[in-house]
PDB file of C-alpha atoms in Angstrom:
ATOM      1  CA  UNK A   1      36.181 -40.672 -73.677  1.00  0.00           C
ATOM      2  CA  UNK A   2      39.215 -42.372 -72.330  1.00  0.00           C
ATOM      3  CA  UNK A   3      39.228 -44.486 -69.235  1.00  0.00           C
ATOM      4  CA  UNK A   4      41.659 -42.135 -67.465  1.00  0.00           C
ATOM      5  CA  UNK A   5      39.418 -39.103 -68.084  1.00  0.00           C
ATOM      6  CA  UNK A   6      36.420 -40.880 -66.634  1.00  0.00           C
ATOM      7  CA  UNK A   7      38.459 -41.839 -63.601  1.00  0.00           C
ATOM      8  CA  UNK A   8      39.555 -38.212 -63.079  1.00  0.00           C
ATOM      9  CA  UNK A   9      36.017 -36.886 -63.427  1.00  0.00           C
ATOM     10  CA  UNK A  10      34.763 -39.432 -60.904  1.00  0.00           C
ATOM     11  CA  UNK A  11      37.578 -38.556 -58.498  1.00  0.00           C
ATOM     12  CA  UNK A  12      36.882 -34.820 -58.751  1.00  0.00           C
ATOM     13  CA  UNK A  13      33.186 -35.485 -58.205  1.00  0.00           C
ATOM     14  CA  UNK A  14      33.925 -37.552 -55.119  1.00  0.00           C
ATOM     15  CA  UNK A  15      36.198 -34.813 -53.747  1.00  0.00           C
ATOM     16  CA  UNK A  16      33.565 -32.141 -54.451  1.00  0.00           C
ATOM     17  CA  UNK A  17      30.844 -34.203 -52.816  1.00  0.00           C
ATOM     18  CA  UNK A  18      33.118 -34.802 -49.833  1.00  0.00           C
ATOM     19  CA  UNK A  19      33.788 -31.075 -49.407  1.00  0.00           C
ATOM     20  CA  UNK A  20      30.110 -30.286 -49.806  1.00  0.00           C
ATOM     21  CA  UNK A  21      29.136 -33.019 -47.368  1.00  0.00           C
ATOM     22  CA  UNK A  22      31.667 -31.806 -44.804  1.00  0.00           C
ATOM     23  CA  UNK A  23      30.382 -28.227 -45.034  1.00  0.00           C
ATOM     24  CA  UNK A  24      26.807 -29.495 -44.988  1.00  0.00           C
ATOM     25  CA  UNK A  25      27.490 -31.281 -41.715  1.00  0.00           C
ATOM     26  CA  UNK A  26      28.905 -27.988 -40.427  1.00  0.00           C
ATOM     27  CA  UNK A  27      25.789 -26.256 -41.770  1.00  0.00           C
ATOM     28  CA  UNK A  28      27.821 -24.264 -44.233  1.00  0.00           C
ATOM     29  CA  UNK A  29      26.571 -23.768 -47.751  1.00  0.00           C
ATOM     30  CA  UNK A  30      29.503 -23.521 -50.182  1.00  0.00           C
ATOM     31  CA  UNK A  31      27.165 -22.204 -52.845  1.00  0.00           C
ATOM     32  CA  UNK A  32      26.009 -19.247 -50.784  1.00  0.00           C
ATOM     33  CA  UNK A  33      28.215 -16.260 -51.629  1.00  0.00           C
ATOM     34  CA  UNK A  34      26.218 -13.303 -50.234  1.00  0.00           C
ATOM     35  CA  UNK A  35      26.500 -14.125 -46.519  1.00  0.00           C
ATOM     36  CA  UNK A  36      27.637 -11.451 -44.045  1.00  0.00           C
ATOM     37  CA  UNK A  37      30.171 -12.264 -41.372  1.00  0.00           C
ATOM     38  CA  UNK A  38      30.400 -10.775 -37.880  1.00  0.00           C
ATOM     39  CA  UNK A  39      32.653 -11.307 -34.871  1.00  0.00           C
ATOM     40  CA  UNK A  40      32.023 -11.477 -31.114  1.00  0.00           C
ATOM     41  CA  UNK A  41      34.450 -11.835 -28.193  1.00  0.00           C
ATOM     42  CA  UNK A  42      33.620 -13.935 -25.103  1.00  0.00           C
ATOM     43  CA  UNK A  43      35.508 -14.894 -21.973  1.00  0.00           C
ATOM     44  CA  UNK A  44      33.460 -18.103 -21.894  1.00  0.00           C
ATOM     45  CA  UNK A  45      31.245 -19.457 -24.663  1.00  0.00           C
ATOM     46  CA  UNK A  46      29.373 -21.752 -22.224  1.00  0.00           C
ATOM     47  CA  UNK A  47      29.302 -24.709 -24.629  1.00  0.00           C
ATOM     48  CA  UNK A  48      28.689 -22.848 -27.903  1.00  0.00           C
ATOM     49  CA  UNK A  49      30.039 -24.845 -30.845  1.00  0.00           C
ATOM     50  CA  UNK A  50      30.681 -24.353 -34.521  1.00  0.00           C
ATOM     51  CA  UNK A  51      27.578 -24.780 -36.685  1.00  0.00           C
ATOM     52  CA  UNK A  52      25.357 -23.580 -33.801  1.00  0.00           C
ATOM     53  CA  UNK A  53      22.243 -21.755 -34.952  1.00  0.00           C
ATOM     54  CA  UNK A  54      22.098 -17.948 -35.100  1.00  0.00           C
ATOM     55  CA  UNK A  55      18.636 -16.404 -34.677  1.00  0.00           C
ATOM     56  CA  UNK A  56      17.000 -12.981 -34.738  1.00  0.00           C
ATOM     57  CA  UNK A  57      13.712 -12.755 -32.817  1.00  0.00           C
ATOM     58  CA  UNK A  58      13.510 -16.562 -32.896  1.00  0.00           C
ATOM     59  CA  UNK A  59      14.044 -16.876 -36.658  1.00  0.00           C
ATOM     60  CA  UNK A  60      17.103 -18.809 -37.855  1.00  0.00           C
ATOM     61  CA  UNK A  61      19.155 -16.443 -39.990  1.00  0.00           C
ATOM     62  CA  UNK A  62      22.651 -17.954 -39.861  1.00  0.00           C
ATOM     63  CA  UNK A  63      25.142 -20.161 -38.087  1.00  0.00           C
ATOM     64  CA  UNK A  64      28.416 -20.067 -36.187  1.00  0.00           C
ATOM     65  CA  UNK A  65      31.329 -20.507 -38.587  1.00  0.00           C
ATOM     66  CA  UNK A  66      34.406 -20.575 -36.407  1.00  0.00           C
ATOM     67  CA  UNK A  67      35.516 -20.359 -32.775  1.00  0.00           C
ATOM     68  CA  UNK A  68      39.170 -19.569 -32.071  1.00  0.00           C
ATOM     69  CA  UNK A  69      41.310 -18.038 -29.351  1.00  0.00           C
ATOM     70  CA  UNK A  70      42.000 -14.343 -29.765  1.00  0.00           C
ATOM     71  CA  UNK A  71      45.531 -13.694 -31.066  1.00  0.00           C
ATOM     72  CA  UNK A  72      45.687 -10.230 -29.519  1.00  0.00           C
ATOM     73  CA  UNK A  73      48.229 -10.369 -26.621  1.00  0.00           C
ATOM     74  CA  UNK A  74      46.145  -7.895 -24.600  1.00  0.00           C
ATOM     75  CA  UNK A  75      43.117 -10.197 -24.908  1.00  0.00           C
ATOM     76  CA  UNK A  76      44.896 -13.447 -24.325  1.00  0.00           C
ATOM     77  CA  UNK A  77      42.547 -16.250 -23.295  1.00  0.00           C
ATOM     78  CA  UNK A  78      39.388 -14.711 -24.780  1.00  0.00           C
ATOM     79  CA  UNK A  79      37.473 -16.564 -27.477  1.00  0.00           C
ATOM     80  CA  UNK A  80      36.669 -15.080 -30.871  1.00  0.00           C
ATOM     81  CA  UNK A  81      33.439 -16.295 -32.466  1.00  0.00           C
ATOM     82  CA  UNK A  82      32.783 -15.763 -36.153  1.00  0.00           C
ATOM     83  CA  UNK A  83      29.248 -16.234 -37.429  1.00  0.00           C
ATOM     84  CA  UNK A  84      27.536 -15.635 -40.744  1.00  0.00           C
ATOM     85  CA  UNK A  85      24.092 -14.270 -41.537  1.00  0.00           C
ATOM     86  CA  UNK A  86      22.306 -15.358 -44.681  1.00  0.00           C
ATOM     87  CA  UNK A  87      19.491 -12.861 -44.083  1.00  0.00           C
ATOM     88  CA  UNK A  88      19.598  -9.254 -45.244  1.00  0.00           C
ATOM     89  CA  UNK A  89      17.952  -8.003 -42.039  1.00  0.00           C
ATOM     90  CA  UNK A  90      19.693  -4.778 -40.988  1.00  0.00           C
ATOM     91  CA  UNK A  91      20.645  -3.692 -37.461  1.00  0.00           C
ATOM     92  CA  UNK A  92      23.171  -1.324 -35.862  1.00  0.00           C
ATOM     93  CA  UNK A  93      26.565  -1.926 -34.310  1.00  0.00           C
ATOM     94  CA  UNK A  94      24.960  -1.492 -30.869  1.00  0.00           C
ATOM     95  CA  UNK A  95      23.184  -4.837 -31.234  1.00  0.00           C
ATOM     96  CA  UNK A  96      24.076  -7.683 -28.856  1.00  0.00           C
ATOM     97  CA  UNK A  97      24.998 -11.286 -29.691  1.00  0.00           C
ATOM     98  CA  UNK A  98      23.731 -13.347 -26.766  1.00  0.00           C
ATOM     99  CA  UNK A  99      24.487 -17.025 -26.147  1.00  0.00           C
ATOM    100  CA  UNK A 100      21.392 -18.834 -24.873  1.00  0.00           C
ATOM    101  CA  UNK A 101      20.455 -22.463 -24.071  1.00  0.00           C
ATOM    102  CA  UNK A 102      19.069 -24.394 -27.042  1.00  0.00           C
ATOM    103  CA  UNK A 103      16.922 -26.604 -24.779  1.00  0.00           C
ATOM    104  CA  UNK A 104      16.851 -28.833 -21.727  1.00  0.00           C
ATOM    105  CA  UNK A 105      18.877 -31.468 -23.550  1.00  0.00           C
ATOM    106  CA  UNK A 106      21.874 -29.147 -23.757  1.00  0.00           C
ATOM    107  CA  UNK A 107      23.571 -27.170 -26.478  1.00  0.00           C
ATOM    108  CA  UNK A 108      23.861 -23.427 -27.024  1.00  0.00           C
ATOM    109  CA  UNK A 109      22.697 -21.104 -29.784  1.00  0.00           C
ATOM    110  CA  UNK A 110      23.457 -17.497 -30.613  1.00  0.00           C
ATOM    111  CA  UNK A 111      20.739 -14.864 -30.701  1.00  0.00           C
ATOM    112  CA  UNK A 112      21.117 -11.382 -32.146  1.00  0.00           C
ATOM    113  CA  UNK A 113      19.309  -8.792 -30.007  1.00  0.00           C
ATOM    114  CA  UNK A 114      18.869  -6.088 -32.653  1.00  0.00           C
ATOM    115  CA  UNK A 115      19.362  -2.423 -31.891  1.00  0.00           C
ATOM    116  CA  UNK A 116      18.428   0.192 -34.446  1.00  0.00           C
ATOM    117  CA  UNK A 117      20.189   3.219 -32.980  1.00  0.00           C
ATOM    118  CA  UNK A 118      23.604   4.201 -34.257  1.00  0.00           C
ATOM    119  CA  UNK A 119      25.452   3.276 -37.436  1.00  0.00           C
ATOM    120  CA  UNK A 120      24.501   0.231 -39.473  1.00  0.00           C
ATOM    121  CA  UNK A 121      26.402  -3.010 -38.815  1.00  0.00           C
ATOM    122  CA  UNK A 122      28.414  -4.143 -41.828  1.00  0.00           C
ATOM    123  CA  UNK A 123      30.046  -7.467 -42.608  1.00  0.00           C
ATOM    124  CA  UNK A 124      33.253  -7.865 -40.588  1.00  0.00           C
ATOM    125  CA  UNK A 125      32.107  -5.663 -37.634  1.00  0.00           C
ATOM    126  CA  UNK A 126      32.385  -6.689 -33.995  1.00  0.00           C
ATOM    127  CA  UNK A 127      29.244  -6.954 -31.855  1.00  0.00           C
ATOM    128  CA  UNK A 128      28.897  -6.926 -28.089  1.00  0.00           C
ATOM    129  CA  UNK A 129      28.625 -10.397 -26.562  1.00  0.00           C
ATOM    130  CA  UNK A 130      26.521 -11.608 -23.634  1.00  0.00           C
ATOM    131  CA  UNK A 131      25.632 -14.978 -22.099  1.00  0.00           C
ATOM    132  CA  UNK A 132      22.177 -15.948 -20.857  1.00  0.00           C
ATOM    133  CA  UNK A 133      22.307 -18.442 -18.034  1.00  0.00           C
ATOM    134  CA  UNK A 134      20.334 -21.648 -18.439  1.00  0.00           C
ATOM    135  CA  UNK A 135      18.040 -23.069 -15.770  1.00  0.00           C
ATOM    136  CA  UNK A 136      20.705 -25.142 -14.033  1.00  0.00           C
ATOM    137  CA  UNK A 137      23.282 -22.351 -14.188  1.00  0.00           C
ATOM    138  CA  UNK A 138      20.794 -19.858 -12.756  1.00  0.00           C
ATOM    139  CA  UNK A 139      19.934 -22.272  -9.969  1.00  0.00           C
ATOM    140  CA  UNK A 140      23.629 -22.828  -9.348  1.00  0.00           C
ATOM    141  CA  UNK A 141      24.316 -19.082  -9.258  1.00  0.00           C
ATOM    142  CA  UNK A 142      21.480 -18.564  -6.785  1.00  0.00           C
ATOM    143  CA  UNK A 143      22.476 -21.558  -4.699  1.00  0.00           C
ATOM    144  CA  UNK A 144      26.196 -20.768  -4.477  1.00  0.00           C
ATOM    145  CA  UNK A 145      25.811 -17.805  -2.054  1.00  0.00           C
ATOM    146  CA  UNK A 146      23.309 -19.820  -0.019  1.00  0.00           C
ATOM    147  CA  UNK A 147      25.681 -22.775   0.027  1.00  0.00           C
ATOM    148  CA  UNK A 148      28.556 -20.620   1.266  1.00  0.00           C
ATOM    149  CA  UNK A 149      26.365 -19.081   3.972  1.00  0.00           C
ATOM    150  CA  UNK A 150      25.100 -22.522   4.947  1.00  0.00           C
ATOM    151  CA  UNK A 151      28.651 -23.790   5.217  1.00  0.00           C
ATOM    152  CA  UNK A 152      29.551 -20.824   7.453  1.00  0.00           C
ATOM    153  CA  UNK A 153      26.494 -21.524   9.624  1.00  0.00           C
ATOM    154  CA  UNK A 154      27.440 -25.189   9.920  1.00  0.00           C
ATOM    155  CA  UNK A 155      30.978 -24.215  10.890  1.00  0.00           C
ATOM    156  CA  UNK A 156      29.647 -21.884  13.601  1.00  0.00           C
ATOM    157  CA  UNK A 157      27.206 -24.530  14.808  1.00  0.00           C
ATOM    158  CA  UNK A 158      30.008 -27.061  14.975  1.00  0.00           C
ATOM    159  CA  UNK A 159      32.147 -24.593  16.928  1.00  0.00           C
ATOM    160  CA  UNK A 160      29.205 -23.855  19.248  1.00  0.00           C
ATOM    161  CA  UNK A 161      28.599 -27.541  19.904  1.00  0.00           C
ATOM    162  CA  UNK A 162      32.287 -28.109  20.579  1.00  0.00           C
ATOM    163  CA  UNK A 163      32.322 -25.123  22.937  1.00  0.00           C
ATOM    164  CA  UNK A 164      29.275 -26.443  24.795  1.00  0.00           C
ATOM    165  CA  UNK A 165      30.868 -29.881  25.095  1.00  0.00           C
ATOM    166  CA  UNK A 166      34.037 -28.310  26.426  1.00  0.00           C
ATOM    167  CA  UNK A 167      32.139 -26.049  28.840  1.00  0.00           C
ATOM    168  CA  UNK A 168      29.751 -28.654  30.220  1.00  0.00           C
ATOM    169  CA  UNK A 169      31.402 -31.457  32.114  1.00  0.00           C
ATOM    170  CA  UNK A 170      29.794 -34.831  32.709  1.00  0.00           C
ATOM    171  CA  UNK A 171      27.883 -33.692  35.791  1.00  0.00           C
ATOM    172  CA  UNK A 172      26.630 -30.558  34.021  1.00  0.00           C
ATOM    173  CA  UNK A 173      25.403 -32.612  31.070  1.00  0.00           C
ATOM    174  CA  UNK A 174      23.654 -35.012  33.427  1.00  0.00           C
ATOM    175  CA  UNK A 175      22.045 -32.059  35.215  1.00  0.00           C
ATOM    176  CA  UNK A 176      20.935 -30.634  31.870  1.00  0.00           C
ATOM    177  CA  UNK A 177      19.415 -33.990  30.948  1.00  0.00           C
ATOM    178  CA  UNK A 178      17.553 -34.097  34.272  1.00  0.00           C
ATOM    179  CA  UNK A 179      16.285 -30.561  33.662  1.00  0.00           C
ATOM    180  CA  UNK A 180      14.991 -31.568  30.245  1.00  0.00           C
ATOM    181  CA  UNK A 181      13.321 -34.648  31.731  1.00  0.00           C
ATOM    182  CA  UNK A 182      11.780 -32.478  34.473  1.00  0.00           C
ATOM    183  CA  UNK A 183      10.526 -30.016  31.881  1.00  0.00           C
ATOM    184  CA  UNK A 184       8.981 -32.906  29.974  1.00  0.00           C
ATOM    185  CA  UNK A 185       7.200 -33.999  33.163  1.00  0.00           C
ATOM    186  CA  UNK A 186       5.958 -30.447  33.721  1.00  0.00           C
ATOM    187  CA  UNK A 187       4.550 -30.339  30.209  1.00  0.00           C
ATOM    188  CA  UNK A 188       2.868 -33.701  30.796  1.00  0.00           C
ATOM    189  CA  UNK A 189       1.290 -32.469  34.048  1.00  0.00           C
ATOM    190  CA  UNK A 190       0.179 -29.271  32.322  1.00  0.00           C
ATOM    191  CA  UNK A 191      -1.491 -31.286  29.584  1.00  0.00           C
ATOM    192  CA  UNK A 192      -3.164 -33.439  32.221  1.00  0.00           C
ATOM    193  CA  UNK A 193      -4.410 -30.332  34.029  1.00  0.00           C
ATOM    194  CA  UNK A 194      -5.751 -28.867  30.795  1.00  0.00           C
ATOM    195  CA  UNK A 195      -7.609 -32.105  30.094  1.00  0.00           C
ATOM    196  CA  UNK A 196      -9.119 -31.947  33.588  1.00  0.00           C
ATOM    197  CA  UNK A 197     -10.165 -28.341  33.049  1.00  0.00           C
ATOM    198  CA  UNK A 198     -11.716 -29.229  29.712  1.00  0.00           C
ATOM    199  CA  UNK A 199     -13.597 -32.111  31.332  1.00  0.00           C
ATOM    200  CA  UNK A 200     -14.778 -29.811  34.143  1.00  0.00           C
ATOM    201  CA  UNK A 201     -16.027 -27.267  31.638  1.00  0.00           C
ATOM    202  CA  UNK A 202     -17.757 -29.991  29.682  1.00  0.00           C
ATOM    203  CA  UNK A 203     -19.469 -31.347  32.807  1.00  0.00           C
ATOM    204  CA  UNK A 204     -20.604 -27.859  33.876  1.00  0.00           C
ATOM    205  CA  UNK A 205     -21.449 -26.610  30.431  1.00  0.00           C
ATOM    206  CA  UNK A 206     -25.135 -26.091  31.304  1.00  0.00           C
ATOM    207  CA  UNK A 207     -24.295 -24.208  34.517  1.00  0.00           C
ATOM    208  CA  UNK A 208     -21.774 -22.042  32.705  1.00  0.00           C
ATOM    209  CA  UNK A 209     -24.363 -21.200  30.060  1.00  0.00           C
ATOM    210  CA  UNK A 210     -26.909 -20.300  32.756  1.00  0.00           C
ATOM    211  CA  UNK A 211     -24.323 -18.125  34.521  1.00  0.00           C
ATOM    212  CA  UNK A 212     -23.497 -16.359  31.279  1.00  0.00           C
ATOM    213  CA  UNK A 213     -27.207 -15.783  30.606  1.00  0.00           C
ATOM    214  CA  UNK A 214     -27.668 -14.346  34.126  1.00  0.00           C
ATOM    215  CA  UNK A 215     -24.636 -12.121  33.656  1.00  0.00           C
ATOM    216  CA  UNK A 216     -26.073 -10.910  30.365  1.00  0.00           C
ATOM    217  CA  UNK A 217     -29.411 -10.193  32.041  1.00  0.00           C
ATOM    218  CA  UNK A 218     -27.708  -8.303  34.899  1.00  0.00           C
ATOM    219  CA  UNK A 219     -25.756  -6.267  32.380  1.00  0.00           C
ATOM    220  CA  UNK A 220     -28.962  -5.431  30.516  1.00  0.00           C
ATOM    221  CA  UNK A 221     -30.661  -4.418  33.826  1.00  0.00           C
ATOM    222  CA  UNK A 222     -27.719  -2.194  34.776  1.00  0.00           C
ATOM    223  CA  UNK A 223     -27.839  -0.632  31.339  1.00  0.00           C
ATOM    224  CA  UNK A 224     -31.571  -0.004  31.735  1.00  0.00           C
ATOM    225  CA  UNK A 225     -31.056   1.545  35.196  1.00  0.00           C
ATOM    226  CA  UNK A 226     -28.340   3.771  33.795  1.00  0.00           C
ATOM    227  CA  UNK A 227     -30.654   4.808  30.981  1.00  0.00           C
ATOM    228  CA  UNK A 228     -33.461   5.560  33.462  1.00  0.00           C
ATOM    229  CA  UNK A 229     -31.095   7.632  35.584  1.00  0.00           C
ATOM    230  CA  UNK A 230     -30.050   9.554  32.515  1.00  0.00           C
ATOM    231  CA  UNK A 231     -33.694  10.214  31.614  1.00  0.00           C
ATOM    232  CA  UNK A 232     -34.487  11.270  35.207  1.00  0.00           C
ATOM    233  CA  UNK A 233     -32.310  14.362  34.804  1.00  0.00           C
ATOM    234  CA  UNK A 234     -30.028  13.319  37.617  1.00  0.00           C
ATOM    235  CA  UNK A 235     -27.811  16.277  36.879  1.00  0.00           C
ATOM    236  CA  UNK A 236     -30.526  18.789  37.781  1.00  0.00           C
ATOM    237  CA  UNK A 237     -31.324  16.887  40.981  1.00  0.00           C
ATOM    238  CA  UNK A 238     -27.662  16.884  41.968  1.00  0.00           C
ATOM    239  CA  UNK A 239     -27.479  20.633  41.282  1.00  0.00           C
ATOM    240  CA  UNK A 240     -30.511  21.227  43.522  1.00  0.00           C
ATOM    241  CA  UNK A 241     -28.977  19.037  46.232  1.00  0.00           C
ATOM    242  CA  UNK A 242     -25.768  21.024  45.960  1.00  0.00           C
ATOM    243  CA  UNK A 243     -27.773  24.266  46.382  1.00  0.00           C
ATOM    244  CA  UNK A 244     -29.507  22.848  49.464  1.00  0.00           C
ATOM    245  CA  UNK A 245     -26.170  21.787  50.946  1.00  0.00           C
ATOM    246  CA  UNK A 246     -24.782  25.256  50.261  1.00  0.00           C
ATOM    247  CA  UNK A 247     -27.755  26.813  52.098  1.00  0.00           C
ATOM    248  CA  UNK A 248     -27.257  24.461  55.064  1.00  0.00           C
ATOM    249  CA  UNK A 249     -23.547  25.285  55.079  1.00  0.00           C
ATOM    250  CA  UNK A 250     -24.459  29.003  55.056  1.00  0.00           C
ATOM    251  CA  UNK A 251     -26.905  28.511  57.933  1.00  0.00           C
ATOM    252  CA  UNK A 252     -24.291  26.593  59.941  1.00  0.00           C
ATOM    253  CA  UNK A 253     -21.720  29.292  59.183  1.00  0.00           C
ATOM    254  CA  UNK A 254     -24.162  31.994  60.387  1.00  0.00           C
ATOM    255  CA  UNK A 255     -24.870  30.005  63.532  1.00  0.00           C
ATOM    256  CA  UNK A 256     -21.163  29.655  64.140  1.00  0.00           C
ATOM    257  CA  UNK A 257     -20.713  33.410  63.749  1.00  0.00           C
ATOM    258  CA  UNK A 258     -23.669  34.131  66.091  1.00  0.00           C
ATOM    259  CA  UNK A 259     -25.967  35.551  63.401  1.00  0.00           C
ATOM    260  CA  UNK A 260     -29.711  35.211  63.996  1.00  0.00           C
ATOM    261  CA  UNK A 261     -31.654  33.933  67.013  1.00  0.00           C
ATOM    262  CA  UNK A 262     -30.469  30.326  66.658  1.00  0.00           C
ATOM    263  CA  UNK A 263     -26.909  31.549  66.165  1.00  0.00           C
ATOM    264  CA  UNK A 264     -27.056  33.691  69.277  1.00  0.00           C
ATOM    265  CA  UNK A 265     -28.559  30.800  71.205  1.00  0.00           C
ATOM    266  CA  UNK A 266     -25.730  28.539  70.110  1.00  0.00           C
ATOM    267  CA  UNK A 267     -22.825  30.971  70.453  1.00  0.00           C
ATOM    268  CA  UNK A 268     -23.906  33.317  73.301  1.00  0.00           C
ATOM    269  CA  UNK A 269     -22.850  31.801  76.618  1.00  0.00           C
ATOM    270  CA  UNK A 270     -24.731  34.426  78.626  1.00  0.00           C
ATOM    271  CA  UNK A 271     -28.004  33.588  76.947  1.00  0.00           C
ATOM    272  CA  UNK A 272     -27.362  29.926  77.601  1.00  0.00           C
ATOM    273  CA  UNK A 273     -26.655  30.687  81.281  1.00  0.00           C
ATOM    274  CA  UNK A 274     -29.822  32.773  81.631  1.00  0.00           C
ATOM    275  CA  UNK A 275     -31.886  30.104  79.944  1.00  0.00           C
ATOM    276  CA  UNK A 276     -30.399  27.484  82.284  1.00  0.00           C
ATOM    277  CA  UNK A 277     -31.163  29.634  85.356  1.00  0.00           C
ATOM    278  CA  UNK A 278     -34.712  30.300  84.161  1.00  0.00           C
ATOM    279  CA  UNK A 279     -35.236  26.595  83.625  1.00  0.00           C
ATOM    280  CA  UNK A 280     -33.943  25.896  87.134  1.00  0.00           C
ATOM    281  CA  UNK A 281     -36.200  28.563  88.704  1.00  0.00           C
ATOM    282  CA  UNK A 282     -39.168  27.213  86.735  1.00  0.00           C
ATOM    283  CA  UNK A 283     -38.409  23.759  88.079  1.00  0.00           C
ATOM    284  CA  UNK A 284     -38.277  25.109  91.669  1.00  0.00           C
ATOM    285  CA  UNK A 285     -41.550  27.010  91.130  1.00  0.00           C
ATOM    286  CA  UNK A 286     -43.318  23.934  89.848  1.00  0.00           C
ATOM    287  CA  UNK A 287     -41.991  21.893  92.752  1.00  0.00           C
ATOM    288  CA  UNK A 288     -43.173  24.606  95.227  1.00  0.00           C
ATOM    289  CA  UNK A 289     -46.621  24.689  93.593  1.00  0.00           C
ATOM    290  CA  UNK A 290     -46.793  20.935  93.887  1.00  0.00           C
ATOM    291  CA  UNK A 291     -45.636  20.812  97.534  1.00  0.00           C
ATOM    292  CA  UNK A 292     -47.358  23.959  98.898  1.00  0.00           C
ATOM    293  CA  UNK A 293     -50.373  24.708  96.741  1.00  0.00           C
ATOM    294  CA  UNK A 294     -51.940  26.701  99.583  1.00  0.00           C
ATOM    295  CA  UNK A 295     -49.408  29.445  99.122  1.00  0.00           C
ATOM    296  CA  UNK A 296     -50.794  30.081  95.671  1.00  0.00           C
ATOM    297  CA  UNK A 297     -54.520  29.256  96.208  1.00  0.00           C
ATOM    298  CA  UNK A 298     -55.759  30.244  99.731  1.00  0.00           C
ATOM    299  CA  UNK A 299     -59.444  29.808 100.872  1.00  0.00           C
ATOM    300  CA  UNK A 300     -59.084  29.984 104.675  1.00  0.00           C
ATOM    301  CA  UNK A 301     -62.194  31.470 106.430  1.00  0.00           C
ATOM    302  CA  UNK A 302     -60.333  32.151 109.592  1.00  0.00           C
ATOM    303  CA  UNK A 303     -57.581  34.179 108.120  1.00  0.00           C
ATOM    304  CA  UNK A 304     -54.799  31.619 108.575  1.00  0.00           C
ATOM    305  CA  UNK A 305     -51.834  32.529 106.492  1.00  0.00           C
ATOM    306  CA  UNK A 306     -49.779  30.093 104.410  1.00  0.00           C
ATOM    307  CA  UNK A 307     -46.298  29.311 105.505  1.00  0.00           C
ATOM    308  CA  UNK A 308     -43.553  31.170 103.637  1.00  0.00           C
ATOM    309  CA  UNK A 309     -41.276  29.549 101.042  1.00  0.00           C
ATOM    310  CA  UNK A 310     -38.643  27.290 102.530  1.00  0.00           C
ATOM    311  CA  UNK A 311     -35.820  26.603 100.164  1.00  0.00           C
ATOM    312  CA  UNK A 312     -34.432  23.682 102.148  1.00  0.00           C
ATOM    313  CA  UNK A 313     -37.825  21.916 102.211  1.00  0.00           C
ATOM    314  CA  UNK A 314     -38.290  22.632  98.523  1.00  0.00           C
ATOM    315  CA  UNK A 315     -34.896  21.111  97.665  1.00  0.00           C
ATOM    316  CA  UNK A 316     -35.714  18.082  99.838  1.00  0.00           C
ATOM    317  CA  UNK A 317     -39.148  17.828  98.223  1.00  0.00           C
ATOM    318  CA  UNK A 318     -40.926  18.313 101.594  1.00  0.00           C
ATOM    319  CA  UNK A 319     -44.125  20.306 102.166  1.00  0.00           C
ATOM    320  CA  UNK A 320     -44.144  23.285 104.570  1.00  0.00           C
ATOM    321  CA  UNK A 321     -47.283  21.983 106.298  1.00  0.00           C
ATOM    322  CA  UNK A 322     -45.459  19.173 107.903  1.00  0.00           C
TER     323      UNK A 322
END
């Protein structure tokens, strides 16, 4: 074998090894001829790179071959990702190619979310693309609305403070400071009063306990009295008392109307007048019997007659014998 032939063979071997090494670094196997190729369109690949791993249900089944800008004028600016699958696993065209974080250290991989409804996906078909946010992106997405709201709040607070400064002059601010100082003094005095009350309660703890015990005993006695009253059939007694009162009211009503002897005595003026006159005559008779007993009991042997009744003497309480 000539020297030139050996040199050519060595050169071709070096070139072949270089091509193989380059594709190996890109995770492309030049000896694999049965791989299937699929395409996905993204507005943003979020750091996905060529030679990134392609997985199905966590199993590595391929790699990203190429990432280029879409040449379609209507889709200008979108990115076209071409990836190959070395696995014969079958799925439909409705499956999703989702970009997801490879780990906390960075990097992105491509996961096929298989769907089995619809027609089978063949090499060269386009799949639907999605992006799964990583931890920091998710935190950023959640924090962005909060940040904007916080900025708006700070702006309003700044405007409020400026408005207060413009509204309150120096004297008003001094007055506000004095009010705050006075409020602080009030709080201090209130705390001092509360400490005094606590000390008073502590000093009179025994008396308070005795008072509470007495109150409890009184409450128990009242409860017992109430129970005794309930057992004493107070309702029946009240009903009887009501009946008695009704009878008295009826008696008083009859007396007022002049019914019965007592009613006639109370309401009949003539009977009252007669009774008054009889009482007066009885009084005069008793006085006459007292002053002139001889007119009623006479034992004279000589036939001397008693003096007749003298009304004037009787009224003056004087005997007729004088």
